[in-house]
Amino acid sequence: MAEKLRLDKWLWHARFFKTRSLAATRVAAGDVRVNGVHTQKRSQMVGPEDVLTFAQGDHIRVIRIDAIGTRRGPAPEAQELYTDLFPPEAKSKDSDPKNPAYEGKGRPTKRNRRILDLSKARSLE
């Protein structure tokens, strides 16, 4: 019989979640799929060659389990437990700023603040 491990425990071992209870909560909420099937059982047994799909941050992770692991070790050891089938895209440094109105101008000067205050006062009249 192949080695198996609880789903919440494996997600914690592989360092996808900071705590085991957080992993268990996400599984119980139905946010994790095992081989394409939604599961809400924290105790779902998973083993090598199973495919997990779940949201992490702002992207969807699709992971194939390669090994079970015996402990929650350092990150390089944890990364050997799985293969990322769709690795997240690298963020480009040429992307648009999150606040397009800012445009890198910084804080207004004292003169600009006075002009803004006068324009606001005039619009209220």
mmCIF file with all atom_site columns, N, CA, C and O in Angstrom, residues 43-77:
data_model
loop_
_atom_site.group_PDB
_atom_site.id
_atom_site.type_symbol
_atom_site.label_atom_id
_atom_site.label_alt_id
_atom_site.label_comp_id
_atom_site.label_asym_id
_atom_site.label_entity_id
_atom_site.label_seq_id
_atom_site.pdbx_PDB_ins_code
_atom_site.Cartn_x
_atom_site.Cartn_y
_atom_site.Cartn_z
_atom_site.occupancy
_atom_site.B_iso_or_equiv
_atom_site.pdbx_formal_charge
_atom_site.auth_seq_id
_atom_site.auth_comp_id
_atom_site.auth_asym_id
_atom_site.auth_atom_id
_atom_site.pdbx_PDB_model_num
ATOM 1   N N  . SER A 1 43 ? -9.599 15.081 6.881  1.00 0.00 ? 43 SER A N  1
ATOM 2   C CA . SER A 1 43 ? -8.904 13.805 7.013  1.00 0.00 ? 43 SER A CA 1
ATOM 3   C C  . SER A 1 43 ? -8.780 13.055 5.693  1.00 0.00 ? 43 SER A C  1
ATOM 4   O O  . SER A 1 43 ? -8.369 11.907 5.683  1.00 0.00 ? 43 SER A O  1
ATOM 5   N N  . GLN A 1 44 ? -9.121 13.705 4.581  1.00 0.00 ? 44 GLN A N  1
ATOM 6   C CA . GLN A 1 44 ? -8.965 13.084 3.258  1.00 0.00 ? 44 GLN A CA 1
ATOM 7   C C  . GLN A 1 44 ? -7.515 12.642 3.098  1.00 0.00 ? 44 GLN A C  1
ATOM 8   O O  . GLN A 1 44 ? -6.593 13.430 3.298  1.00 0.00 ? 44 GLN A O  1
ATOM 9   N N  . MET A 1 45 ? -7.313 11.386 2.751  1.00 0.00 ? 45 MET A N  1
ATOM 10  C CA . MET A 1 45 ? -5.962 10.864 2.605  1.00 0.00 ? 45 MET A CA 1
ATOM 11  C C  . MET A 1 45 ? -5.450 11.145 1.198  1.00 0.00 ? 45 MET A C  1
ATOM 12  O O  . MET A 1 45 ? -6.161 10.900 0.218  1.00 0.00 ? 45 MET A O  1
ATOM 13  N N  . VAL A 1 46 ? -4.245 11.704 1.113  1.00 0.00 ? 46 VAL A N  1
ATOM 14  C CA . VAL A 1 46 ? -3.619 11.995 -0.178 1.00 0.00 ? 46 VAL A CA 1
ATOM 15  C C  . VAL A 1 46 ? -2.264 11.308 -0.231 1.00 0.00 ? 46 VAL A C  1
ATOM 16  O O  . VAL A 1 46 ? -1.643 11.037 0.797  1.00 0.00 ? 46 VAL A O  1
ATOM 17  N N  . GLY A 1 47 ? -1.835 11.027 -1.439 1.00 0.00 ? 47 GLY A N  1
ATOM 18  C CA . GLY A 1 47 ? -0.555 10.367 -1.632 1.00 0.00 ? 47 GLY A CA 1
ATOM 19  C C  . GLY A 1 47 ? 0.102  10.846 -2.913 1.00 0.00 ? 47 GLY A C  1
ATOM 20  O O  . GLY A 1 47 ? -0.411 11.737 -3.589 1.00 0.00 ? 47 GLY A O  1
ATOM 21  N N  . PRO A 1 48 ? 1.227  10.271 -3.251 1.00 0.00 ? 48 PRO A N  1
ATOM 22  C CA . PRO A 1 48 ? 1.925  10.655 -4.477 1.00 0.00 ? 48 PRO A CA 1
ATOM 23  C C  . PRO A 1 48 ? 1.020  10.503 -5.698 1.00 0.00 ? 48 PRO A C  1
ATOM 24  O O  . PRO A 1 48 ? 0.170  9.622  -5.753 1.00 0.00 ? 48 PRO A O  1
ATOM 25  N N  . GLU A 1 49 ? 1.206  11.400 -6.662 1.00 0.00 ? 49 GLU A N  1
ATOM 26  C CA . GLU A 1 49 ? 0.464  11.468 -7.924 1.00 0.00 ? 49 GLU A CA 1
ATOM 27  C C  . GLU A 1 49 ? -0.924 12.084 -7.784 1.00 0.00 ? 49 GLU A C  1
ATOM 28  O O  . GLU A 1 49 ? -1.613 12.228 -8.791 1.00 0.00 ? 49 GLU A O  1
ATOM 29  N N  . ASP A 1 50 ? -1.372 12.469 -6.585 1.00 0.00 ? 50 ASP A N  1
ATOM 30  C CA . ASP A 1 50 ? -2.630 13.197 -6.448 1.00 0.00 ? 50 ASP A CA 1
ATOM 31  C C  . ASP A 1 50 ? -2.385 14.643 -6.868 1.00 0.00 ? 50 ASP A C  1
ATOM 32  O O  . ASP A 1 50 ? -1.301 15.198 -6.675 1.00 0.00 ? 50 ASP A O  1
ATOM 33  N N  . VAL A 1 51 ? -3.421 15.264 -7.444 1.00 0.00 ? 51 VAL A N  1
ATOM 34  C CA . VAL A 1 51 ? -3.332 16.651 -7.891 1.00 0.00 ? 51 VAL A CA 1
ATOM 35  C C  . VAL A 1 51 ? -4.254 17.492 -7.019 1.00 0.00 ? 51 VAL A C  1
ATOM 36  O O  . VAL A 1 51 ? -5.440 17.194 -6.882 1.00 0.00 ? 51 VAL A O  1
ATOM 37  N N  . LEU A 1 52 ? -3.694 18.550 -6.425 1.00 0.00 ? 52 LEU A N  1
ATOM 38  C CA . LEU A 1 52 ? -4.455 19.461 -5.568 1.00 0.00 ? 52 LEU A CA 1
ATOM 39  C C  . LEU A 1 52 ? -4.626 20.790 -6.275 1.00 0.00 ? 52 LEU A C  1
ATOM 40  O O  . LEU A 1 52 ? -3.686 21.285 -6.906 1.00 0.00 ? 52 LEU A O  1
ATOM 41  N N  . THR A 1 53 ? -5.804 21.379 -6.156 1.00 0.00 ? 53 THR A N  1
ATOM 42  C CA . THR A 1 53 ? -6.086 22.691 -6.725 1.00 0.00 ? 53 THR A CA 1
ATOM 43  C C  . THR A 1 53 ? -6.698 23.548 -5.631 1.00 0.00 ? 53 THR A C  1
ATOM 44  O O  . THR A 1 53 ? -7.677 23.149 -5.001 1.00 0.00 ? 53 THR A O  1
ATOM 45  N N  . PHE A 1 54 ? -6.100 24.716 -5.400 1.00 0.00 ? 54 PHE A N  1
ATOM 46  C CA . PHE A 1 54 ? -6.609 25.628 -4.382 1.00 0.00 ? 54 PHE A CA 1
ATOM 47  C C  . PHE A 1 54 ? -6.104 27.033 -4.660 1.00 0.00 ? 54 PHE A C  1
ATOM 48  O O  . PHE A 1 54 ? -5.125 27.233 -5.376 1.00 0.00 ? 54 PHE A O  1
ATOM 49  N N  . ALA A 1 55 ? -6.808 28.009 -4.093 1.00 0.00 ? 55 ALA A N  1
ATOM 50  C CA . ALA A 1 55 ? -6.416 29.407 -4.251 1.00 0.00 ? 55 ALA A CA 1
ATOM 51  C C  . ALA A 1 55 ? -5.433 29.770 -3.152 1.00 0.00 ? 55 ALA A C  1
ATOM 52  O O  . ALA A 1 55 ? -5.603 29.390 -1.998 1.00 0.00 ? 55 ALA A O  1
ATOM 53  N N  . GLN A 1 56 ? -4.405 30.496 -3.549 1.00 0.00 ? 56 GLN A N  1
ATOM 54  C CA . GLN A 1 56 ? -3.443 31.011 -2.570 1.00 0.00 ? 56 GLN A CA 1
ATOM 55  C C  . GLN A 1 56 ? -3.101 32.431 -2.979 1.00 0.00 ? 56 GLN A C  1
ATOM 56  O O  . GLN A 1 56 ? -2.489 32.655 -4.025 1.00 0.00 ? 56 GLN A O  1
ATOM 57  N N  . GLY A 1 57 ? -3.517 33.376 -2.157 1.00 0.00 ? 57 GLY A N  1
ATOM 58  C CA . GLY A 1 57 ? -3.304 34.774 -2.515 1.00 0.00 ? 57 GLY A CA 1
ATOM 59  C C  . GLY A 1 57 ? -4.199 35.137 -3.688 1.00 0.00 ? 57 GLY A C  1
ATOM 60  O O  . GLY A 1 57 ? -5.391 34.882 -3.674 1.00 0.00 ? 57 GLY A O  1
ATOM 61  N N  . ASP A 1 58 ? -3.592 35.695 -4.733 1.00 0.00 ? 58 ASP A N  1
ATOM 62  C CA . ASP A 1 58 ? -4.381 36.129 -5.880 1.00 0.00 ? 58 ASP A CA 1
ATOM 63  C C  . ASP A 1 58 ? -4.253 35.204 -7.085 1.00 0.00 ? 58 ASP A C  1
ATOM 64  O O  . ASP A 1 58 ? -4.613 35.576 -8.187 1.00 0.00 ? 58 ASP A O  1
ATOM 65  N N  . HIS A 1 59 ? -3.728 34.007 -6.899 1.00 0.00 ? 59 HIS A N  1
ATOM 66  C CA . HIS A 1 59 ? -3.651 33.073 -8.019 1.00 0.00 ? 59 HIS A CA 1
ATOM 67  C C  . HIS A 1 59 ? -4.029 31.654 -7.568 1.00 0.00 ? 59 HIS A C  1
ATOM 68  O O  . HIS A 1 59 ? -4.032 31.335 -6.387 1.00 0.00 ? 59 HIS A O  1
ATOM 69  N N  . ILE A 1 60 ? -4.354 30.816 -8.534 1.00 0.00 ? 60 ILE A N  1
ATOM 70  C CA . ILE A 1 60 ? -4.773 29.444 -8.295 1.00 0.00 ? 60 ILE A CA 1
ATOM 71  C C  . ILE A 1 60 ? -3.554 28.534 -8.385 1.00 0.00 ? 60 ILE A C  1
ATOM 72  O O  . ILE A 1 60 ? -2.796 28.603 -9.338 1.00 0.00 ? 60 ILE A O  1
ATOM 73  N N  . ARG A 1 61 ? -3.364 27.697 -7.380 1.00 0.00 ? 61 ARG A N  1
ATOM 74  C CA . ARG A 1 61 ? -2.239 26.758 -7.371 1.00 0.00 ? 61 ARG A CA 1
ATOM 75  C C  . ARG A 1 61 ? -2.741 25.387 -7.815 1.00 0.00 ? 61 ARG A C  1
ATOM 76  O O  . ARG A 1 61 ? -3.773 24.918 -7.340 1.00 0.00 ? 61 ARG A O  1
ATOM 77  N N  . VAL A 1 62 ? -2.014 24.762 -8.727 1.00 0.00 ? 62 VAL A N  1
ATOM 78  C CA . VAL A 1 62 ? -2.282 23.392 -9.151 1.00 0.00 ? 62 VAL A CA 1
ATOM 79  C C  . VAL A 1 62 ? -1.007 22.613 -8.859 1.00 0.00 ? 62 VAL A C  1
ATOM 80  O O  . VAL A 1 62 ? 0.032  22.848 -9.467 1.00 0.00 ? 62 VAL A O  1
ATOM 81  N N  . ILE A 1 63 ? -1.095 21.689 -7.924 1.00 0.00 ? 63 ILE A N  1
ATOM 82  C CA . ILE A 1 63 ? 0.067  21.003 -7.372 1.00 0.00 ? 63 ILE A CA 1
ATOM 83  C C  . ILE A 1 63 ? -0.084 19.493 -7.559 1.00 0.00 ? 63 ILE A C  1
ATOM 84  O O  . ILE A 1 63 ? -1.154 18.946 -7.279 1.00 0.00 ? 63 ILE A O  1
ATOM 85  N N  . ARG A 1 64 ? 0.982  18.831 -8.012 1.00 0.00 ? 64 ARG A N  1
ATOM 86  C CA . ARG A 1 64 ? 1.002  17.366 -8.036 1.00 0.00 ? 64 ARG A CA 1
ATOM 87  C C  . ARG A 1 64 ? 1.917  16.900 -6.906 1.00 0.00 ? 64 ARG A C  1
ATOM 88  O O  . ARG A 1 64 ? 3.066  17.326 -6.808 1.00 0.00 ? 64 ARG A O  1
ATOM 89  N N  . ILE A 1 65 ? 1.409  16.034 -6.069 1.00 0.00 ? 65 ILE A N  1
ATOM 90  C CA . ILE A 1 65 ? 2.175  15.538 -4.927 1.00 0.00 ? 65 ILE A CA 1
ATOM 91  C C  . ILE A 1 65 ? 3.197  14.522 -5.428 1.00 0.00 ? 65 ILE A C  1
ATOM 92  O O  . ILE A 1 65 ? 2.850  13.571 -6.122 1.00 0.00 ? 65 ILE A O  1
ATOM 93  N N  . ASP A 1 66 ? 4.468  14.751 -5.081 1.00 0.00 ? 66 ASP A N  1
ATOM 94  C CA . ASP A 1 66 ? 5.539  13.822 -5.449 1.00 0.00 ? 66 ASP A CA 1
ATOM 95  C C  . ASP A 1 66 ? 5.940  12.929 -4.288 1.00 0.00 ? 66 ASP A C  1
ATOM 96  O O  . ASP A 1 66 ? 6.338  11.785 -4.492 1.00 0.00 ? 66 ASP A O  1
ATOM 97  N N  . ALA A 1 67 ? 5.881  13.456 -3.074 1.00 0.00 ? 67 ALA A N  1
ATOM 98  C CA . ALA A 1 67 ? 6.279  12.700 -1.891 1.00 0.00 ? 67 ALA A CA 1
ATOM 99  C C  . ALA A 1 67 ? 5.428  13.143 -0.710 1.00 0.00 ? 67 ALA A C  1
ATOM 100 O O  . ALA A 1 67 ? 4.823  14.211 -0.732 1.00 0.00 ? 67 ALA A O  1
ATOM 101 N N  . ILE A 1 68 ? 5.406  12.312 0.325  1.00 0.00 ? 68 ILE A N  1
ATOM 102 C CA . ILE A 1 68 ? 4.608  12.611 1.506  1.00 0.00 ? 68 ILE A CA 1
ATOM 103 C C  . ILE A 1 68 ? 5.380  13.475 2.492  1.00 0.00 ? 68 ILE A C  1
ATOM 104 O O  . ILE A 1 68 ? 4.882  14.471 2.975  1.00 0.00 ? 68 ILE A O  1
ATOM 105 N N  . GLY A 1 69 ? 6.596  13.131 2.804  1.00 0.00 ? 69 GLY A N  1
ATOM 106 C CA . GLY A 1 69 ? 7.361  13.878 3.790  1.00 0.00 ? 69 GLY A CA 1
ATOM 107 C C  . GLY A 1 69 ? 7.077  13.375 5.192  1.00 0.00 ? 69 GLY A C  1
ATOM 108 O O  . GLY A 1 69 ? 5.991  12.875 5.483  1.00 0.00 ? 69 GLY A O  1
ATOM 109 N N  . THR A 1 70 ? 8.061  13.518 6.052  1.00 0.00 ? 70 THR A N  1
ATOM 110 C CA . THR A 1 70 ? 7.913  13.016 7.416  1.00 0.00 ? 70 THR A CA 1
ATOM 111 C C  . THR A 1 70 ? 7.780  14.126 8.440  1.00 0.00 ? 70 THR A C  1
ATOM 112 O O  . THR A 1 70 ? 7.386  13.879 9.563  1.00 0.00 ? 70 THR A O  1
ATOM 113 N N  . ARG A 1 71 ? 8.127  15.350 8.041  1.00 0.00 ? 71 ARG A N  1
ATOM 114 C CA . ARG A 1 71 ? 8.056  16.461 8.991  1.00 0.00 ? 71 ARG A CA 1
ATOM 115 C C  . ARG A 1 71 ? 7.879  17.770 8.229  1.00 0.00 ? 71 ARG A C  1
ATOM 116 O O  . ARG A 1 71 ? 8.024  17.817 7.014  1.00 0.00 ? 71 ARG A O  1
ATOM 117 N N  . ARG A 1 72 ? 7.573  18.825 8.971  1.00 0.00 ? 72 ARG A N  1
ATOM 118 C CA . ARG A 1 72 ? 7.520  20.163 8.382  1.00 0.00 ? 72 ARG A CA 1
ATOM 119 C C  . ARG A 1 72 ? 8.924  20.738 8.503  1.00 0.00 ? 72 ARG A C  1
ATOM 120 O O  . ARG A 1 72 ? 9.303  21.302 9.524  1.00 0.00 ? 72 ARG A O  1
ATOM 121 N N  . GLY A 1 73 ? 9.679  20.587 7.442  1.00 0.00 ? 73 GLY A N  1
ATOM 122 C CA . GLY A 1 73 ? 11.070 21.013 7.452  1.00 0.00 ? 73 GLY A CA 1
ATOM 123 C C  . GLY A 1 73 ? 11.244 22.385 6.827  1.00 0.00 ? 73 GLY A C  1
ATOM 124 O O  . GLY A 1 73 ? 10.278 23.123 6.630  1.00 0.00 ? 73 GLY A O  1
ATOM 125 N N  . PRO A 1 74 ? 12.475 22.730 6.479  1.00 0.00 ? 74 PRO A N  1
ATOM 126 C CA . PRO A 1 74 ? 12.739 24.016 5.844  1.00 0.00 ? 74 PRO A CA 1
ATOM 127 C C  . PRO A 1 74 ? 12.124 24.083 4.442  1.00 0.00 ? 74 PRO A C  1
ATOM 128 O O  . PRO A 1 74 ? 11.774 23.054 3.848  1.00 0.00 ? 74 PRO A O  1
ATOM 129 N N  . ALA A 1 75 ? 12.024 25.289 3.909  1.00 0.00 ? 75 ALA A N  1
ATOM 130 C CA . ALA A 1 75 ? 11.365 25.503 2.620  1.00 0.00 ? 75 ALA A CA 1
ATOM 131 C C  . ALA A 1 75 ? 11.972 24.673 1.486  1.00 0.00 ? 75 ALA A C  1
ATOM 132 O O  . ALA A 1 75 ? 11.217 24.096 0.693  1.00 0.00 ? 75 ALA A O  1
ATOM 133 N N  . PRO A 1 76 ? 13.308 24.583 1.345  1.00 0.00 ? 76 PRO A N  1
ATOM 134 C CA . PRO A 1 76 ? 13.836 23.756 0.246  1.00 0.00 ? 76 PRO A CA 1
ATOM 135 C C  . PRO A 1 76 ? 13.408 22.295 0.348  1.00 0.00 ? 76 PRO A C  1
ATOM 136 O O  . PRO A 1 76 ? 13.139 21.640 -0.660 1.00 0.00 ? 76 PRO A O  1
ATOM 137 N N  . GLU A 1 77 ? 13.321 21.783 1.559  1.00 0.00 ? 77 GLU A N  1
ATOM 138 C CA . GLU A 1 77 ? 12.863 20.408 1.760  1.00 0.00 ? 77 GLU A CA 1
ATOM 139 C C  . GLU A 1 77 ? 11.385 20.277 1.408  1.00 0.00 ? 77 GLU A C  1
ATOM 140 O O  . GLU A 1 77 ? 10.960 19.286 0.811  1.00 0.00 ? 77 GLU A O  1
#
